[in-house]
PDB file of C-alpha atoms and ligand atoms in Angstrom:
ATOM      1  CA  MET A  28      11.048 -28.747 -11.274  1.00 71.00           C
ATOM      2  CA  GLY A  29      10.574 -24.500 -12.226  1.00 84.00           C
ATOM      3  CA  ARG A  30       7.699 -23.305 -14.215  1.00 94.00           C
ATOM      4  CA  LEU A  31       5.465 -26.065 -16.600  1.00 97.00           C
ATOM      5  CA  GLY A  32       4.955 -23.251 -19.393  1.00 98.00           C
ATOM      6  CA  ILE A  33       3.260 -23.787 -23.481  1.00 97.00           C
ATOM      7  CA  HIS A  34       4.219 -22.313 -26.596  1.00 96.00           C
ATOM      8  CA  SER A  35       2.251 -20.664 -28.001  1.00 94.00           C
ATOM      9  CA  PHE A  36       1.495 -21.964 -31.126  1.00 92.00           C
ATOM     10  CA  VAL A  37      -1.116 -24.894 -29.407  1.00 94.00           C
ATOM     11  CA  TRP A  38      -3.213 -20.873 -29.184  1.00 94.00           C
ATOM     12  CA  THR A  39      -1.592 -19.301 -32.790  1.00 91.00           C
ATOM     13  CA  GLY A  40       0.522 -18.779 -34.993  1.00 89.00           C
ATOM     14  CA  GLY A  41       1.699 -14.954 -33.166  1.00 84.00           C
ATOM     15  CA  GLN A  42       0.482 -12.697 -36.341  1.00 84.00           C
ATOM     16  CA  THR A  43      -1.021 -10.715 -33.922  1.00 89.00           C
ATOM     17  CA  GLN A  44      -1.945  -8.826 -30.833  1.00 93.00           C
ATOM     18  CA  GLN A  45      -5.184 -10.372 -30.183  1.00 94.00           C
ATOM     19  CA  GLY A  46      -4.024 -13.484 -31.266  1.00 93.00           C
ATOM     20  CA  LEU A  47      -0.918 -13.088 -28.629  1.00 94.00           C
ATOM     21  CA  GLU A  48      -3.101 -11.831 -25.988  1.00 96.00           C
ATOM     22  CA  ASN A  49      -5.593 -14.485 -25.981  1.00 96.00           C
ATOM     23  CA  ALA A  50      -2.586 -17.323 -25.478  1.00 96.00           C
ATOM     24  CA  LEU A  51      -1.344 -15.909 -22.915  1.00 97.00           C
ATOM     25  CA  GLU A  52      -5.454 -15.600 -21.528  1.00 97.00           C
ATOM     26  CA  LYS A  53      -6.343 -19.913 -22.744  1.00 97.00           C
ATOM     27  CA  SER A  54      -1.971 -20.628 -21.372  1.00 98.00           C
ATOM     28  CA  ALA A  55      -3.087 -18.787 -17.559  1.00 98.00           C
ATOM     29  CA  GLU A  56      -6.844 -20.696 -17.679  1.00 98.00           C
ATOM     30  CA  HIS A  57      -4.814 -24.136 -18.161  1.00 98.00           C
ATOM     31  CA  GLY A  58      -2.695 -23.781 -15.487  1.00 98.00           C
ATOM     32  CA  TYR A  59       0.919 -23.136 -17.720  1.00 98.00           C
ATOM     33  CA  ARG A  60       2.830 -20.135 -15.475  1.00 97.00           C
ATOM     34  CA  THR A  61       5.057 -19.645 -18.501  1.00 97.00           C
ATOM     35  CA  ILE A  62       4.720 -18.865 -22.831  1.00 97.00           C
ATOM     36  CA  GLU A  63       7.306 -19.489 -25.023  1.00 96.00           C
ATOM     37  CA  PHE A  64       6.292 -17.090 -28.375  1.00 94.00           C
ATOM     38  CA  ALA A  65       8.232 -17.190 -31.868  1.00 90.00           C
ATOM     39  CA  TYR A  66      10.729 -14.408 -32.373  1.00 82.00           C
ATOM     40  CA  LEU A  67       8.449 -11.637 -32.245  1.00 77.00           C
ATOM     41  CA  ARG A  68       9.038  -8.195 -35.247  1.00 80.00           C
ATOM     42  CA  PRO A  69       9.009  -5.393 -32.276  1.00 80.00           C
ATOM     43  CA  GLU A  70       7.274  -3.457 -34.890  1.00 84.00           C
ATOM     44  CA  LEU A  71       4.355  -5.488 -35.506  1.00 87.00           C
ATOM     45  CA  PHE A  72       2.486  -5.658 -31.335  1.00 90.00           C
ATOM     46  CA  ASP A  73       2.730  -3.685 -28.519  1.00 93.00           C
ATOM     47  CA  LEU A  74       5.115  -5.144 -26.330  1.00 91.00           C
ATOM     48  CA  ASP A  75       4.664  -2.961 -23.331  1.00 93.00           C
ATOM     49  CA  ARG A  76       1.014  -4.640 -23.392  1.00 94.00           C
ATOM     50  CA  LEU A  77       1.880  -8.008 -23.069  1.00 94.00           C
ATOM     51  CA  ALA A  78       4.692  -7.211 -20.886  1.00 95.00           C
ATOM     52  CA  LYS A  79       1.777  -5.792 -18.499  1.00 96.00           C
ATOM     53  CA  LYS A  80      -0.926  -8.672 -19.790  1.00 96.00           C
ATOM     54  CA  ALA A  81       1.606 -11.560 -18.871  1.00 97.00           C
ATOM     55  CA  GLN A  82       2.124  -9.785 -15.382  1.00 97.00           C
ATOM     56  CA  SER A  83      -0.903  -9.640 -14.276  1.00 97.00           C
ATOM     57  CA  LEU A  84      -1.678 -12.875 -15.624  1.00 97.00           C
ATOM     58  CA  ASP A  85       1.162 -14.496 -13.786  1.00 97.00           C
ATOM     59  CA  VAL A  86       2.883 -15.915 -16.462  1.00 97.00           C
ATOM     60  CA  GLN A  87       6.173 -16.234 -17.836  1.00 97.00           C
ATOM     61  CA  ILE A  88       7.344 -14.529 -20.971  1.00 96.00           C
ATOM     62  CA  GLY A  89      10.676 -16.718 -22.380  1.00 96.00           C
ATOM     63  CA  VAL A  90      11.231 -16.141 -26.811  1.00 96.00           C
ATOM     64  CA  THR A  91      12.407 -18.358 -29.228  1.00 96.00           C
ATOM     65  CA  MET A  92      13.612 -18.363 -32.492  1.00 96.00           C
ATOM     66  CA  GLY A  93      16.655 -19.223 -35.411  1.00 96.00           C
ATOM     67  CA  LEU A  94      18.064 -17.087 -37.404  1.00 97.00           C
ATOM     68  CA  PRO A  95      17.423 -17.243 -40.698  1.00 96.00           C
ATOM     69  CA  ARG A  96      19.811 -17.660 -43.506  1.00 97.00           C
ATOM     70  CA  ASP A  97      20.928 -14.264 -44.657  1.00 98.00           C
ATOM     71  CA  LYS A  98      21.695 -13.636 -40.988  1.00 98.00           C
ATOM     72  CA  ASP A  99      23.355 -17.387 -40.618  1.00 98.00           C
ATOM     73  CA  VAL A 100      26.890 -16.482 -37.125  1.00 98.00           C
ATOM     74  CA  SER A 101      27.860 -19.948 -38.120  1.00 98.00           C
ATOM     75  CA  ALA A 102      28.482 -17.799 -41.882  1.00 98.00           C
ATOM     76  CA  THR A 103      31.800 -17.207 -43.026  1.00 98.00           C
ATOM     77  CA  ASP A 104      31.396 -14.143 -44.711  1.00 97.00           C
ATOM     78  CA  ALA A 105      31.862 -10.869 -42.722  1.00 97.00           C
ATOM     79  CA  GLN A 106      28.088  -9.526 -43.522  1.00 98.00           C
ATOM     80  CA  THR A 107      26.343 -12.812 -42.727  1.00 98.00           C
ATOM     81  CA  VAL A 108      27.173 -12.525 -39.077  1.00 98.00           C
ATOM     82  CA  GLU A 109      27.259  -8.836 -38.948  1.00 98.00           C
ATOM     83  CA  GLY A 110      23.717  -9.018 -39.870  1.00 98.00           C
ATOM     84  CA  GLY A 111      23.299 -12.021 -37.425  1.00 98.00           C
ATOM     85  CA  LYS A 112      24.766 -10.105 -34.088  1.00 98.00           C
ATOM     86  CA  ARG A 113      22.518  -7.116 -35.449  1.00 97.00           C
ATOM     87  CA  MET A 114      19.147  -9.585 -35.209  1.00 97.00           C
ATOM     88  CA  LEU A 115      20.147 -11.179 -32.324  1.00 97.00           C
ATOM     89  CA  ALA A 116      21.083  -7.912 -29.624  1.00 97.00           C
ATOM     90  CA  ASP A 117      17.779  -6.318 -31.093  1.00 95.00           C
ATOM     91  CA  ALA A 118      16.329 -10.093 -29.953  1.00 96.00           C
ATOM     92  CA  VAL A 119      17.577  -9.850 -26.153  1.00 97.00           C
ATOM     93  CA  HIS A 120      16.447  -6.326 -26.205  1.00 96.00           C
ATOM     94  CA  ALA A 121      13.084  -7.469 -27.627  1.00 94.00           C
ATOM     95  CA  VAL A 122      13.056 -10.411 -24.921  1.00 96.00           C
ATOM     96  CA  ARG A 123      13.839  -7.064 -21.770  1.00 96.00           C
ATOM     97  CA  ASP A 124      10.057  -5.136 -23.038  1.00 94.00           C
ATOM     98  CA  ILE A 125       8.501  -7.687 -23.517  1.00 94.00           C
ATOM     99  CA  GLY A 126       9.127  -8.074 -19.653  1.00 94.00           C
ATOM    100  CA  GLY A 127       9.337 -11.907 -20.852  1.00 95.00           C
ATOM    101  CA  ASN A 128      13.598 -13.917 -18.938  1.00 94.00           C
ATOM    102  CA  LYS A 129      14.516 -16.155 -21.747  1.00 97.00           C
ATOM    103  CA  LEU A 130      15.987 -16.086 -25.034  1.00 98.00           C
ATOM    104  CA  GLY A 131      16.399 -19.951 -26.665  1.00 97.00           C
ATOM    105  CA  GLY A 132      16.331 -21.372 -29.366  1.00 97.00           C
ATOM    106  CA  ILE A 133      19.232 -22.098 -32.995  1.00 98.00           C
ATOM    107  CA  LEU A 134      20.600 -18.456 -32.012  1.00 98.00           C
ATOM    108  CA  TYR A 135      23.519 -20.006 -33.380  1.00 98.00           C
ATOM    109  CA  SER A 136      23.117 -21.219 -37.065  1.00 98.00           C
ATOM    110  CA  ALA A 137      20.583 -20.328 -39.467  1.00 98.00           C
ATOM    111  CA  HIS A 138      17.650 -22.693 -39.123  1.00 96.00           C
ATOM    112  CA  THR A 139      17.264 -24.247 -42.094  1.00 96.00           C
ATOM    113  CA  LYS A 140      18.434 -28.206 -43.748  1.00 97.00           C
ATOM    114  CA  TYR A 141      21.506 -27.395 -44.903  1.00 97.00           C
ATOM    115  CA  ASP A 142      23.305 -29.120 -47.470  1.00 97.00           C
ATOM    116  CA  ARG A 143      26.379 -28.469 -46.756  1.00 96.00           C
ATOM    117  CA  GLN A 144      29.226 -29.477 -43.332  1.00 98.00           C
ATOM    118  CA  PRO A 145      29.178 -26.919 -40.710  1.00 98.00           C
ATOM    119  CA  THR A 146      33.802 -25.618 -41.226  1.00 98.00           C
ATOM    120  CA  GLU A 147      36.224 -24.383 -38.140  1.00 98.00           C
ATOM    121  CA  ASP A 148      35.609 -21.090 -39.217  1.00 98.00           C
ATOM    122  CA  GLY A 149      31.943 -20.877 -38.926  1.00 98.00           C
ATOM    123  CA  TRP A 150      31.670 -22.949 -35.785  1.00 98.00           C
ATOM    124  CA  LYS A 151      34.222 -20.267 -34.576  1.00 98.00           C
ATOM    125  CA  ASN A 152      32.206 -17.245 -36.068  1.00 98.00           C
ATOM    126  CA  SER A 153      28.893 -18.763 -33.715  1.00 98.00           C
ATOM    127  CA  VAL A 154      31.017 -19.418 -30.977  1.00 98.00           C
ATOM    128  CA  GLU A 155      32.011 -15.405 -30.954  1.00 98.00           C
ATOM    129  CA  ALA A 156      28.966 -14.023 -31.455  1.00 98.00           C
ATOM    130  CA  ILE A 157      26.936 -16.145 -28.604  1.00 98.00           C
ATOM    131  CA  ALA A 158      29.690 -14.593 -26.908  1.00 98.00           C
ATOM    132  CA  GLU A 159      28.900 -11.452 -27.906  1.00 98.00           C
ATOM    133  CA  THR A 160      25.650 -11.860 -27.662  1.00 98.00           C
ATOM    134  CA  ALA A 161      25.453 -13.513 -24.056  1.00 98.00           C
ATOM    135  CA  GLU A 162      27.329  -9.741 -22.647  1.00 98.00           C
ATOM    136  CA  ILE A 163      23.980  -7.701 -23.969  1.00 98.00           C
ATOM    137  CA  ALA A 164      22.035 -10.310 -22.191  1.00 98.00           C
ATOM    138  CA  ARG A 165      23.648  -9.812 -18.579  1.00 98.00           C
ATOM    139  CA  ALA A 166      22.729  -6.407 -19.130  1.00 98.00           C
ATOM    140  CA  ALA A 167      19.649  -6.240 -20.368  1.00 98.00           C
ATOM    141  CA  GLY A 168      18.834  -9.313 -17.250  1.00 97.00           C
ATOM    142  CA  VAL A 169      17.764 -11.568 -20.227  1.00 98.00           C
ATOM    143  CA  ASP A 170      19.084 -15.637 -20.079  1.00 97.00           C
ATOM    144  CA  LEU A 171      20.590 -17.049 -23.548  1.00 98.00           C
ATOM    145  CA  VAL A 172      20.227 -20.790 -24.028  1.00 98.00           C
ATOM    146  CA  LEU A 173      21.284 -22.340 -27.081  1.00 98.00           C
ATOM    147  CA  GLU A 174      18.298 -25.611 -28.557  1.00 98.00           C
ATOM    148  CA  VAL A 175      20.542 -28.669 -29.689  1.00 98.00           C
ATOM    149  CA  VAL A 176      17.915 -30.079 -32.905  1.00 98.00           C
ATOM    150  CA  ASN A 177      17.891 -33.103 -34.874  1.00 98.00           C
ATOM    151  CA  ARG A 178      20.148 -32.657 -38.133  1.00 98.00           C
ATOM    152  CA  PHE A 179      17.242 -31.735 -40.538  1.00 97.00           C
ATOM    153  CA  GLU A 180      17.125 -28.330 -38.222  1.00 97.00           C
ATOM    154  CA  THR A 181      20.195 -27.807 -38.065  1.00 98.00           C
ATOM    155  CA  ASN A 182      24.143 -28.704 -38.732  1.00 98.00           C
ATOM    156  CA  LEU A 183      26.390 -27.351 -36.345  1.00 98.00           C
ATOM    157  CA  LEU A 184      24.837 -28.830 -32.351  1.00 98.00           C
ATOM    158  CA  ASN A 185      23.154 -32.004 -33.317  1.00 98.00           C
ATOM    159  CA  THR A 186      23.936 -33.413 -29.548  1.00 98.00           C
ATOM    160  CA  THR A 187      24.483 -32.446 -25.583  1.00 98.00           C
ATOM    161  CA  ALA A 188      28.137 -33.215 -26.424  1.00 98.00           C
ATOM    162  CA  GLN A 189      28.431 -30.996 -28.744  1.00 98.00           C
ATOM    163  CA  GLY A 190      26.470 -28.389 -27.418  1.00 98.00           C
ATOM    164  CA  LEU A 191      29.104 -28.583 -24.019  1.00 98.00           C
ATOM    165  CA  LYS A 192      32.032 -28.437 -26.412  1.00 98.00           C
ATOM    166  CA  PHE A 193      30.103 -24.930 -28.538  1.00 98.00           C
ATOM    167  CA  LEU A 194      29.461 -23.931 -24.066  1.00 98.00           C
ATOM    168  CA  ASP A 195      33.105 -24.498 -23.137  1.00 98.00           C
ATOM    169  CA  ASP A 196      34.417 -22.531 -26.247  1.00 98.00           C
ATOM    170  CA  THR A 197      32.249 -19.742 -25.261  1.00 98.00           C
ATOM    171  CA  GLY A 198      33.936 -19.066 -21.969  1.00 97.00           C
ATOM    172  CA  ARG A 199      31.355 -18.331 -20.533  1.00 97.00           C
ATOM    173  CA  ASP A 200      29.030 -19.516 -17.949  1.00 96.00           C
ATOM    174  CA  ASP A 201      25.837 -17.813 -18.467  1.00 96.00           C
ATOM    175  CA  VAL A 202      25.228 -19.376 -21.596  1.00 98.00           C
ATOM    176  CA  ARG A 203      23.018 -22.844 -21.147  1.00 98.00           C
ATOM    177  CA  LEU A 204      21.694 -25.442 -23.128  1.00 98.00           C
ATOM    178  CA  HIS A 205      17.742 -25.427 -24.420  1.00 98.00           C
ATOM    179  CA  LEU A 206      17.445 -29.744 -24.578  1.00 98.00           C
ATOM    180  CA  ASP A 207      14.833 -30.951 -26.682  1.00 98.00           C
ATOM    181  CA  THR A 208      12.841 -35.080 -26.525  1.00 98.00           C
ATOM    182  CA  PHE A 209      12.723 -34.351 -29.590  1.00 98.00           C
ATOM    183  CA  HIS A 210      14.805 -33.855 -31.464  1.00 98.00           C
ATOM    184  CA  MET A 211      17.451 -36.077 -28.511  1.00 98.00           C
ATOM    185  CA  ASN A 212      15.339 -39.454 -29.557  1.00 98.00           C
ATOM    186  CA  ILE A 213      16.164 -38.308 -33.038  1.00 98.00           C
ATOM    187  CA  GLU A 214      19.176 -37.280 -32.542  1.00 98.00           C
ATOM    188  CA  GLU A 215      21.454 -39.052 -28.725  1.00 98.00           C
ATOM    189  CA  ALA A 216      22.129 -42.558 -28.156  1.00 97.00           C
ATOM    190  CA  ASN A 217      19.958 -42.575 -25.505  1.00 98.00           C
ATOM    191  CA  PRO A 218      18.438 -39.268 -24.264  1.00 98.00           C
ATOM    192  CA  ALA A 219      18.345 -39.367 -20.480  1.00 98.00           C
ATOM    193  CA  ALA A 220      21.988 -39.689 -20.836  1.00 98.00           C
ATOM    194  CA  ALA A 221      22.549 -36.243 -22.661  1.00 98.00           C
ATOM    195  CA  ILE A 222      19.775 -34.913 -19.404  1.00 98.00           C
ATOM    196  CA  ARG A 223      22.832 -36.576 -17.362  1.00 98.00           C
ATOM    197  CA  LEU A 224      25.713 -35.110 -19.230  1.00 98.00           C
ATOM    198  CA  ALA A 225      24.543 -32.116 -19.699  1.00 98.00           C
ATOM    199  CA  GLY A 226      24.065 -31.524 -15.359  1.00 98.00           C
ATOM    200  CA  ASP A 227      23.143 -28.128 -14.465  1.00 97.00           C
ATOM    201  CA  ARG A 228      24.535 -26.013 -17.349  1.00 98.00           C
ATOM    202  CA  LEU A 229      20.646 -27.531 -18.858  1.00 98.00           C
ATOM    203  CA  GLY A 230      18.694 -24.316 -19.013  1.00 98.00           C
ATOM    204  CA  TYR A 231      15.355 -24.678 -20.840  1.00 98.00           C
ATOM    205  CA  PHE A 232      13.742 -28.304 -21.876  1.00 98.00           C
ATOM    206  CA  HIS A 233      11.195 -29.039 -23.924  1.00 98.00           C
ATOM    207  CA  ILE A 234       8.841 -31.908 -23.863  1.00 98.00           C
ATOM    208  CA  GLY A 235       7.101 -32.956 -27.088  1.00 97.00           C
ATOM    209  CA  GLU A 236       6.263 -36.564 -28.573  1.00 97.00           C
ATOM    210  CA  SER A 237       8.330 -37.795 -31.693  1.00 97.00           C
ATOM    211  CA  ASN A 238       5.577 -36.469 -33.708  1.00 95.00           C
ATOM    212  CA  ARG A 239       4.629 -33.571 -31.928  1.00 95.00           C
ATOM    213  CA  GLY A 240       1.551 -34.876 -31.527  1.00 94.00           C
ATOM    214  CA  TYR A 241      -0.417 -35.800 -28.067  1.00 96.00           C
ATOM    215  CA  LEU A 242       2.653 -36.805 -25.273  1.00 97.00           C
ATOM    216  CA  GLY A 243       2.591 -40.714 -25.362  1.00 97.00           C
ATOM    217  CA  ASP A 244       1.401 -41.320 -28.761  1.00 95.00           C
ATOM    218  CA  GLY A 245       5.110 -41.621 -30.215  1.00 97.00           C
ATOM    219  CA  VAL A 246       8.180 -43.302 -29.364  1.00 97.00           C
ATOM    220  CA  ILE A 247       9.727 -41.267 -26.288  1.00 98.00           C
ATOM    221  CA  ASP A 248      10.207 -42.235 -23.225  1.00 98.00           C
ATOM    222  CA  PHE A 249       9.297 -40.155 -20.752  1.00 98.00           C
ATOM    223  CA  ASP A 250       9.626 -42.480 -17.404  1.00 98.00           C
ATOM    224  CA  ARG A 251      13.075 -42.085 -18.540  1.00 98.00           C
ATOM    225  CA  ILE A 252      13.769 -38.191 -19.201  1.00 98.00           C
ATOM    226  CA  PHE A 253      11.863 -37.291 -15.431  1.00 98.00           C
ATOM    227  CA  ASP A 254      14.069 -40.031 -13.953  1.00 97.00           C
ATOM    228  CA  ALA A 255      16.806 -38.276 -15.916  1.00 98.00           C
ATOM    229  CA  LEU A 256      15.464 -34.582 -14.745  1.00 98.00           C
ATOM    230  CA  LEU A 257      14.850 -34.967 -11.598  1.00 97.00           C
ATOM    231  CA  ASP A 258      19.018 -36.913 -10.875  1.00 97.00           C
ATOM    232  CA  ILE A 259      20.462 -33.488 -11.933  1.00 97.00           C
ATOM    233  CA  ASP A 260      18.300 -31.635  -9.844  1.00 97.00           C
ATOM    234  CA  TYR A 261      16.711 -29.348 -12.086  1.00 97.00           C
ATOM    235  CA  GLN A 262      15.161 -26.754 -11.207  1.00 96.00           C
ATOM    236  CA  ARG A 263      14.990 -24.562 -14.977  1.00 97.00           C
ATOM    237  CA  ASP A 264      11.202 -24.596 -17.404  1.00 96.00           C
ATOM    238  CA  ILE A 265       9.657 -27.574 -18.902  1.00 97.00           C
ATOM    239  CA  VAL A 266       7.987 -26.488 -21.855  1.00 98.00           C
ATOM    240  CA  PHE A 267       5.456 -28.575 -24.421  1.00 97.00           C
ATOM    241  CA  GLU A 268       6.210 -28.020 -27.653  1.00 96.00           C
ATOM    242  CA  SER A 269       3.600 -28.995 -29.795  1.00 93.00           C
ATOM    243  CA  PHE A 270       3.185 -27.999 -33.826  1.00 91.00           C
ATOM    244  CA  SER A 271      -0.411 -28.884 -36.035  1.00 89.00           C
ATOM    245  CA  THR A 272      -1.377 -28.182 -39.346  1.00 89.00           C
ATOM    246  CA  ALA A 273      -4.473 -26.767 -36.615  1.00 87.00           C
ATOM    247  CA  VAL A 274      -1.979 -23.821 -36.274  1.00 85.00           C
ATOM    248  CA  VAL A 275       0.279 -22.799 -38.256  1.00 79.00           C
ATOM    249  CA  ASP A 276       2.808 -19.284 -39.549  1.00 81.00           C
ATOM    250  CA  GLU A 277       4.595 -18.827 -42.486  1.00 76.00           C
ATOM    251  CA  GLY A 278       8.695 -19.248 -40.755  1.00 82.00           C
ATOM    252  CA  LEU A 279       8.826 -21.355 -38.045  1.00 84.00           C
ATOM    253  CA  SER A 280       6.054 -23.832 -39.358  1.00 86.00           C
ATOM    254  CA  LEU A 281       7.646 -24.490 -42.407  1.00 86.00           C
ATOM    255  CA  ALA A 282      11.160 -24.509 -40.697  1.00 88.00           C
ATOM    256  CA  CYS A 283      10.140 -27.597 -38.646  1.00 89.00           C
ATOM    257  CA  ALA A 284       8.299 -28.724 -41.694  1.00 89.00           C
ATOM    258  CA  ILE A 285       4.977 -28.932 -40.338  1.00 90.00           C
ATOM    259  CA  TRP A 286       2.446 -30.607 -42.893  1.00 91.00           C
ATOM    260  CA  ARG A 287      -0.403 -32.979 -40.963  1.00 88.00           C
ATOM    261  CA  ASP A 288      -2.723 -32.234 -38.352  1.00 89.00           C
ATOM    262  CA  THR A 289      -1.562 -34.432 -35.474  1.00 90.00           C
ATOM    263  CA  TRP A 290      -5.304 -32.678 -33.542  1.00 91.00           C
ATOM    264  CA  THR A 291      -7.302 -29.594 -34.911  1.00 92.00           C
ATOM    265  CA  GLU A 292      -8.227 -29.037 -31.174  1.00 94.00           C
ATOM    266  CA  ASN A 293      -5.648 -27.089 -29.117  1.00 94.00           C
ATOM    267  CA  ASP A 294      -8.129 -27.335 -25.381  1.00 96.00           C
ATOM    268  CA  PRO A 295      -7.854 -30.362 -24.784  1.00 97.00           C
ATOM    269  CA  LEU A 296      -4.474 -30.797 -26.041  1.00 97.00           C
ATOM    270  CA  ALA A 297      -2.460 -28.053 -23.852  1.00 97.00           C
ATOM    271  CA  ALA A 298      -5.026 -30.001 -21.012  1.00 98.00           C
ATOM    272  CA  HIS A 299      -3.671 -33.533 -21.647  1.00 98.00           C
ATOM    273  CA  ALA A 300       0.332 -32.081 -22.068  1.00 98.00           C
ATOM    274  CA  LYS A 301      -0.262 -30.490 -18.559  1.00 98.00           C
ATOM    275  CA  GLY A 302      -1.892 -33.404 -16.431  1.00 98.00           C
ATOM    276  CA  PHE A 303       0.448 -35.557 -18.596  1.00 98.00           C
ATOM    277  CA  ILE A 304       4.282 -34.127 -17.360  1.00 98.00           C
ATOM    278  CA  GLU A 305       2.408 -33.453 -14.095  1.00 97.00           C
ATOM    279  CA  GLN A 306       1.369 -37.232 -13.928  1.00 98.00           C
ATOM    280  CA  LYS A 307       5.178 -38.406 -15.232  1.00 98.00           C
ATOM    281  CA  MET A 308       7.070 -36.292 -12.430  1.00 97.00           C
ATOM    282  CA  ALA A 309       4.792 -37.476  -9.375  1.00 97.00           C
ATOM    283  CA  GLU A 310       5.882 -41.570 -10.782  1.00 97.00           C
ATOM    284  CA  ALA A 311       9.444 -40.431 -10.926  1.00 97.00           C
ATOM    285  CA  LYS A 312       9.195 -38.951  -7.918  1.00 96.00           C
ATOM    286  CA  ARG A 313       7.704 -42.297  -6.368  1.00 97.00           C
ATOM    287  CA  ARG A 314      10.058 -44.606  -7.971  1.00 96.00           C
ATOM    288  CA  ARG A 315      13.477 -42.356  -6.916  1.00 93.00           C
ATOM    289  CA  ALA A 316      11.944 -42.238  -2.665  1.00 92.00           C
ATOM    290  CA  THR A 317      11.138 -45.699  -3.368  1.00 91.00           C
ATOM    291  CA  ASN A 318      14.791 -47.014  -5.139  1.00 86.00           C
ATOM    292  CA  ALA A 319      15.904 -44.663  -1.837  1.00 78.00           C
ATOM    293  CA  ARG A 320      14.276 -46.608   1.025  1.00 73.00           C
ATOM    294  CA  PRO A 321      17.069 -49.154   2.577  1.00 66.00           C
TER     295      PRO A 321
HETATM  296 MN1   MN B 428      12.255 -27.633 -29.028  1.00 55.87          MN
END
């Protein structure tokens, strides 16, 4: 696998420069080599300083976000779609300026519970917006990955199969899928099969438990997940994602419906997650070696 990472919301809601710098230090201290930030409003932060700090700690930065309703590129009115494209272009440039390598999340629609079916025109608008953003991202040296999420957080891409169809429609081979065990547990009949279906078009992977708390406390069958990641020879980043009301912000926490504290202290959570992922990966490798024996 690539780098093991952690979502910054384990450490901070991300409202202050100091909070983000502290999150970088904490991630490095726990041995994580990549950190995921939620969308940063570039005017509020010293991106250059964050870039230097990340570099000095050898922590890679990735950014994920979801579009707001009034900038939904899967809408059917031109003004909303254009606003969304501008936001995506700005986000790509912010990732570049913070020294990051990746923009992921719900880039193809609003991050919200829709009260309507997606439309064909909306799908086409979204495909076109992502294809245009991919061109901007390529020039900026940023990878685009699209997170497939559950039905309560988008109406467009809920399964890997839908995500792959969407990628095909963009006609781009430099956009990949961003899968997440929490979402797959809700939508996929067989999450491990979904990983195998994505294959080399999987660009980023979130490890989250079914209640978004401690790994191993929920119903996700991580053995099958890691077997599948080995089967597709997944070499890109794996990032631990967990949310609790212990750390909140006004955007992401509300969109993700974080109403309870699944944990209150982040240091033991971060330490446990790293150990859990490394152990599950090691066990999967041993199973593979045993099965390969004649
Ligand atoms: Mn996720």
